[in-house]
Amino acid sequence: MKNTMLHMKLKMAVCSAALLAFLPTSAYCGVCFLPDCQDEDLAGGGGNMNMNEDTAFCESKGFTYYASGQCPQYYAKVAECNRDDHYLKCDAQTWCKQNGYNTTSCSIPQYVNEACPSYGSLYKGCKRDNDRACKETGFTKTCPSGQKLKKNSGRCSYDSSYGTCCKPSGCPAYTSLSSSSYGTNGTDGCEYTCYYTCNPNCPSGTSTSNPGGCGGATRNGCNTKTCYYPYQSCCTPYSDESGCSCGTYSCSDGCSGTRKCCSSCPAPEPEPDPCSIQGCGKGGGGANLGRDCCDYICGDWLPGYVFCCDDMSHSICRSYAPSCSSVAPGCRFVGNVYCGGGYSGYSIRYCG
């Protein structure tokens, strides 16, 4: 009830009987009880003690009664009723502004921060929030299966880890997304670079232009191009030699290449001098040997021919000549030799 909010208005409205003994005879003590005082004048009519009238006045002016005489927390006193200082006008917005809460809006990527406790539309200031800004402007960090974020375009300007999703079309042939030293060839459709997995270029010293001639050609590392060597005049090379009994060696084919040539066989060892045969010296025969026999052998036969006896029963053979059977293996018969006395048991054998 409004009347109960008159707090201590009775402080001057009641005079105790004991106080009357000290007042002049012309003074009187007026006693009234709320709400019956109305417009009566107290103390000789000198003061208006109509407390209902003060309450009504303050409330009619928009004041609110506060028993403590102070505004609530986070509210500022903007006015006080001149009839009762417990009637106040308190304003939350004013308190907020007085205490630094003056921000009402911010520009993206800034957002209002720290609302005033008593006035929610005022804030202490702005605070950057890149995540919120990217999400609110349609960007994402995750894509559906089979898609991925575009590498460059479509990225959020506040945080490049946010972007737009893209379904890749795949890298061209002979390329992949793995980095290599062979160069690049386009993208996978989502702006990710495709690198060659093999060398697409011709080897050094070759080109894709055919110069003619007989220079020859090769292929590039990806086997997609024919690469020609520089021009060379044509030449018919010699073929390899065959039937080589003593091995082969590498030799010129006559056209700047090589072929197989037969190696030379080693020279045969010198044939023995038939004049060194026991009993037959050059220029003359031994004992009991006819001179014509030894001269014939040493003078007319080349080294490698052996003088021997076919019939070892003859005393001359037993003493001066080897048996042909001992030298015959690997030796071939050449002819008979007749020495002194008409004996024909001597032979010439070639042991080459």
XYZ file of C-alpha atoms in Angstrom:
352
model
C 0.000 0.000 0.000
C 1.203 3.444 -0.858
C 0.401 4.703 2.633
C 2.791 2.281 4.218
C 5.654 3.833 2.199
C 5.538 7.106 4.107
C 8.379 5.732 6.304
C 8.989 8.249 9.083
C 6.484 10.949 8.222
C 5.095 10.651 11.701
C 8.280 12.097 13.222
C 6.747 15.544 13.573
C 3.105 14.523 13.585
C 2.892 13.327 17.176
C 3.824 15.286 20.291
C 4.126 13.406 23.513
C 2.241 14.557 26.585
C 5.514 15.070 28.429
C 6.624 17.578 25.812
C 3.575 19.810 26.470
C 4.883 20.876 29.884
C 7.806 22.614 28.246
C 5.825 24.413 25.497
C 4.503 27.976 25.820
C 0.915 28.323 26.728
C 0.183 29.641 23.307
C 1.638 26.494 21.707
C -0.239 23.346 21.262
C 0.586 19.907 20.113
C -1.423 18.625 17.229
C -1.790 14.933 16.892
C -3.044 13.314 13.732
C -2.913 9.785 12.462
C -2.331 8.804 8.891
C -4.242 8.968 6.666
C -6.380 11.410 8.636
C -3.979 14.366 8.692
C -4.962 15.531 5.225
C -4.410 19.249 4.950
C -4.394 20.161 8.609
C -1.751 22.631 9.643
C 0.427 21.604 12.515
C 2.178 23.814 14.972
C -0.146 26.742 14.484
C -0.773 25.979 10.836
C 2.850 26.641 9.831
C 3.697 23.279 8.172
C 1.969 20.977 5.766
C 2.277 17.438 7.083
C 0.080 15.752 4.450
C 2.315 12.813 3.644
C -0.173 11.241 1.241
C 0.144 14.362 -0.831
C 4.000 14.037 -1.063
C 3.761 10.441 -2.099
C 1.220 11.201 -4.731
C 3.286 14.100 -5.981
C 6.514 12.111 -6.279
C 4.837 9.199 -7.891
C 3.006 11.435 -10.323
C 6.361 12.775 -11.442
C 7.634 9.272 -12.214
C 9.753 8.783 -9.113
C 10.107 5.411 -7.446
C 10.418 4.884 -3.753
C 13.640 3.206 -2.505
C 13.770 2.460 1.216
C 17.586 2.778 1.200
C 17.471 6.145 -0.493
C 19.830 4.747 -3.173
C 19.404 3.277 -6.628
C 19.881 -0.473 -7.125
C 23.240 -1.861 -8.245
C 24.172 -0.988 -11.847
C 21.608 1.868 -11.899
C 22.454 5.565 -11.899
C 20.390 8.216 -9.990
C 19.243 10.731 -12.557
C 16.718 12.640 -10.410
C 15.370 12.952 -6.840
C 11.904 14.081 -5.747
C 12.173 17.397 -3.913
C 9.487 16.361 -1.500
C 10.991 13.055 -0.476
C 14.615 12.024 -1.054
C 13.649 8.374 -0.994
C 11.792 8.873 -4.206
C 14.309 8.598 -7.042
C 14.607 8.162 -10.739
C 17.211 5.417 -11.520
C 18.405 4.597 -15.014
C 20.359 1.501 -16.109
C 21.402 2.914 -19.478
C 22.941 5.955 -17.809
C 24.924 3.801 -15.397
C 26.204 1.645 -18.283
C 27.381 4.647 -20.279
C 28.984 6.184 -17.215
C 30.905 2.958 -16.720
C 32.219 2.468 -20.249
C 29.425 0.436 -21.798
C 28.904 2.568 -24.871
C 29.050 0.082 -27.780
C 25.865 -1.004 -29.500
C 27.170 -2.703 -32.676
C 30.359 -3.830 -34.425
C 31.463 -4.561 -37.969
C 32.304 -8.162 -38.959
C 34.613 -9.847 -37.995
C 34.233 -7.806 -34.783
C 31.346 -8.657 -32.463
C 29.942 -6.836 -29.400
C 31.590 -8.055 -26.238
C 30.768 -7.954 -22.500
C 27.179 -6.743 -22.166
C 26.270 -4.282 -19.434
C 24.727 -6.186 -16.480
C 21.661 -3.985 -16.304
C 21.209 -2.959 -19.945
C 21.787 -5.784 -22.415
C 21.956 -3.669 -25.549
C 25.064 -1.790 -24.418
C 28.494 -3.441 -24.519
C 31.978 -2.716 -23.293
C 33.418 -2.925 -26.808
C 34.100 -5.120 -29.849
C 36.057 -8.349 -30.040
C 37.324 -10.127 -33.166
C 35.913 -13.619 -33.766
C 37.240 -15.053 -37.044
C 35.577 -18.444 -36.604
C 32.162 -16.907 -36.146
C 32.698 -14.475 -39.005
C 33.684 -17.253 -41.454
C 30.801 -19.486 -40.426
C 28.250 -16.678 -40.627
C 29.448 -15.760 -44.121
C 28.992 -19.296 -45.444
C 32.465 -20.845 -45.186
C 33.346 -24.227 -43.691
C 36.264 -26.389 -42.595
C 34.704 -29.753 -43.445
C 33.340 -31.083 -46.727
C 31.111 -34.029 -47.670
C 32.718 -37.298 -48.713
C 34.387 -37.030 -52.112
C 34.891 -33.276 -51.835
C 37.548 -30.996 -50.409
C 38.172 -27.296 -49.884
C 39.377 -25.327 -52.872
C 43.046 -24.564 -52.439
C 43.058 -20.858 -53.280
C 39.771 -19.244 -54.284
C 36.709 -19.436 -52.092
C 38.685 -19.045 -48.890
C 37.443 -16.963 -45.977
C 39.337 -13.666 -45.773
C 39.247 -13.746 -41.964
C 40.680 -17.265 -41.621
C 42.039 -19.105 -44.660
C 41.427 -22.480 -43.015
C 37.753 -21.915 -43.881
C 36.672 -22.186 -47.499
C 34.202 -23.611 -49.996
C 33.900 -27.256 -50.993
C 34.805 -28.619 -54.416
C 34.558 -32.029 -56.098
C 37.958 -32.755 -57.740
C 38.051 -33.917 -61.358
C 41.425 -35.676 -60.969
C 44.931 -35.062 -62.303
C 45.865 -35.644 -65.977
C 47.690 -38.803 -67.104
C 51.258 -39.291 -65.847
C 50.679 -36.810 -62.979
C 49.678 -36.905 -59.315
C 49.334 -34.561 -56.359
C 52.689 -35.693 -54.973
C 55.444 -33.134 -55.549
C 58.190 -34.094 -58.016
C 61.093 -32.531 -59.910
C 59.606 -33.263 -63.345
C 57.384 -30.176 -63.522
C 53.640 -29.589 -63.322
C 50.617 -30.135 -65.548
C 47.403 -28.358 -64.524
C 45.337 -28.992 -61.403
C 42.909 -31.585 -60.071
C 39.909 -29.296 -60.607
C 40.039 -27.927 -57.061
C 43.160 -25.819 -57.700
C 45.651 -28.347 -56.288
C 48.766 -28.655 -58.504
C 49.360 -31.877 -60.440
C 53.006 -32.976 -60.746
C 54.494 -35.263 -63.400
C 55.400 -38.739 -62.149
C 57.848 -39.201 -65.044
C 60.004 -36.937 -67.213
C 57.838 -35.549 -70.043
C 60.820 -33.925 -71.769
C 63.182 -35.407 -74.332
C 66.678 -36.363 -73.129
C 69.384 -33.728 -73.419
C 70.749 -33.454 -76.977
C 67.526 -34.660 -78.628
C 64.380 -32.974 -79.886
C 60.972 -33.836 -81.291
C 62.012 -32.512 -84.722
C 63.270 -35.228 -87.085
C 66.463 -33.979 -88.782
C 66.616 -36.942 -91.205
C 69.772 -38.906 -91.839
C 70.766 -41.825 -89.680
C 71.163 -40.153 -86.254
C 68.547 -42.402 -84.653
C 65.893 -41.667 -82.013
C 64.795 -42.503 -78.467
C 61.724 -41.873 -76.238
C 61.036 -39.436 -73.394
C 60.664 -40.596 -69.793
C 56.866 -40.929 -70.043
C 57.138 -42.801 -73.373
C 54.819 -40.273 -74.998
C 57.247 -38.617 -77.440
C 59.783 -39.694 -80.045
C 63.016 -37.793 -79.478
C 65.505 -37.537 -82.376
C 69.280 -37.295 -82.142
C 71.112 -34.699 -84.288
C 71.640 -35.411 -87.986
C 74.245 -38.006 -88.952
C 75.077 -39.228 -92.444
C 74.157 -42.809 -93.146
C 76.816 -45.577 -93.134
C 76.695 -49.350 -93.624
C 78.725 -50.973 -90.860
C 80.930 -54.023 -91.296
C 79.483 -57.173 -89.782
C 81.125 -59.249 -87.082
C 83.851 -61.698 -88.181
C 83.019 -65.371 -87.730
C 84.960 -68.639 -87.411
C 87.429 -67.156 -84.962
C 89.528 -70.058 -83.605
C 91.649 -67.865 -81.367
C 88.947 -65.593 -79.816
C 87.662 -62.135 -80.735
C 88.208 -58.488 -79.851
C 86.225 -55.259 -80.359
C 87.092 -53.332 -83.488
C 85.641 -50.539 -85.639
C 82.599 -51.275 -87.740
C 83.495 -48.445 -90.102
C 80.556 -46.296 -88.975
C 81.724 -44.956 -85.620
C 80.549 -48.153 -83.971
C 82.192 -51.431 -83.054
C 82.050 -55.048 -84.149
C 83.749 -58.366 -83.286
C 87.004 -59.173 -85.027
C 89.024 -62.401 -84.869
C 92.096 -62.358 -82.692
C 95.424 -63.526 -84.234
C 96.596 -66.980 -83.215
C 99.982 -67.179 -81.433
C 103.033 -68.054 -83.656
C 104.065 -71.768 -83.570
C 107.213 -72.689 -81.714
C 110.311 -73.160 -83.960
C 110.746 -76.706 -85.441
C 113.824 -78.620 -84.225
C 116.902 -78.675 -86.443
C 117.142 -82.211 -87.911
C 120.923 -81.812 -87.984
C 120.919 -81.925 -84.192
C 119.873 -85.599 -84.282
C 122.347 -87.763 -82.489
C 124.900 -89.239 -84.908
C 124.209 -86.768 -87.692
C 125.911 -83.434 -87.674
C 125.470 -80.713 -90.207
C 127.949 -80.991 -93.000
C 128.880 -84.556 -92.276
C 127.638 -87.817 -90.910
C 128.516 -89.616 -87.739
C 130.493 -92.799 -87.458
C 129.509 -95.477 -89.928
C 126.875 -93.150 -91.467
C 127.038 -92.280 -95.118
C 127.807 -88.649 -95.708
C 125.155 -88.437 -98.372
C 122.472 -89.304 -95.823
C 123.158 -86.559 -93.290
C 123.907 -83.939 -95.885
C 120.629 -84.766 -97.536
C 118.680 -84.284 -94.296
C 120.431 -81.176 -93.021
C 120.768 -79.461 -96.301
C 117.368 -80.032 -97.836
C 114.831 -80.403 -95.012
C 113.523 -77.583 -92.857
C 113.344 -77.753 -89.054
C 110.409 -79.837 -87.863
C 111.404 -82.962 -89.794
C 112.768 -85.895 -87.828
C 115.353 -88.498 -89.044
C 114.554 -91.877 -87.534
C 114.916 -95.619 -88.086
C 112.023 -97.792 -89.056
C 113.973 -100.963 -88.415
C 115.932 -100.844 -85.213
C 117.570 -104.209 -85.936
C 120.253 -102.484 -87.937
C 123.285 -101.710 -85.837
C 123.567 -98.201 -87.192
C 120.052 -97.407 -86.054
C 120.585 -98.822 -82.628
C 123.671 -96.639 -82.235
C 122.809 -93.396 -83.991
C 119.103 -92.884 -84.683
C 115.896 -92.985 -82.666
C 113.114 -95.365 -83.440
C 110.441 -93.897 -85.635
C 107.873 -95.561 -83.383
C 109.048 -93.370 -80.501
C 108.583 -90.174 -82.470
C 105.772 -91.305 -84.717
C 102.830 -90.318 -82.484
C 101.697 -86.990 -83.869
C 104.318 -87.153 -86.638
C 103.556 -88.041 -90.239
C 105.671 -89.990 -92.726
C 107.394 -87.947 -95.402
C 109.756 -90.335 -97.228
C 112.468 -92.957 -97.076
C 116.091 -91.986 -96.920
C 118.916 -94.136 -98.328
C 122.206 -93.864 -96.629
C 125.554 -95.459 -97.314
C 125.622 -99.075 -98.361
C 122.108 -98.878 -99.892
C 120.368 -99.351 -96.563
C 116.812 -98.003 -96.743
C 115.649 -98.337 -93.155
C 115.729 -94.595 -92.499
C 112.642 -92.321 -92.632
C 111.903 -88.648 -92.487
C 108.873 -87.780 -90.317
C 107.256 -84.309 -89.914
C 106.416 -83.478 -86.330
C 104.803 -80.077 -86.648
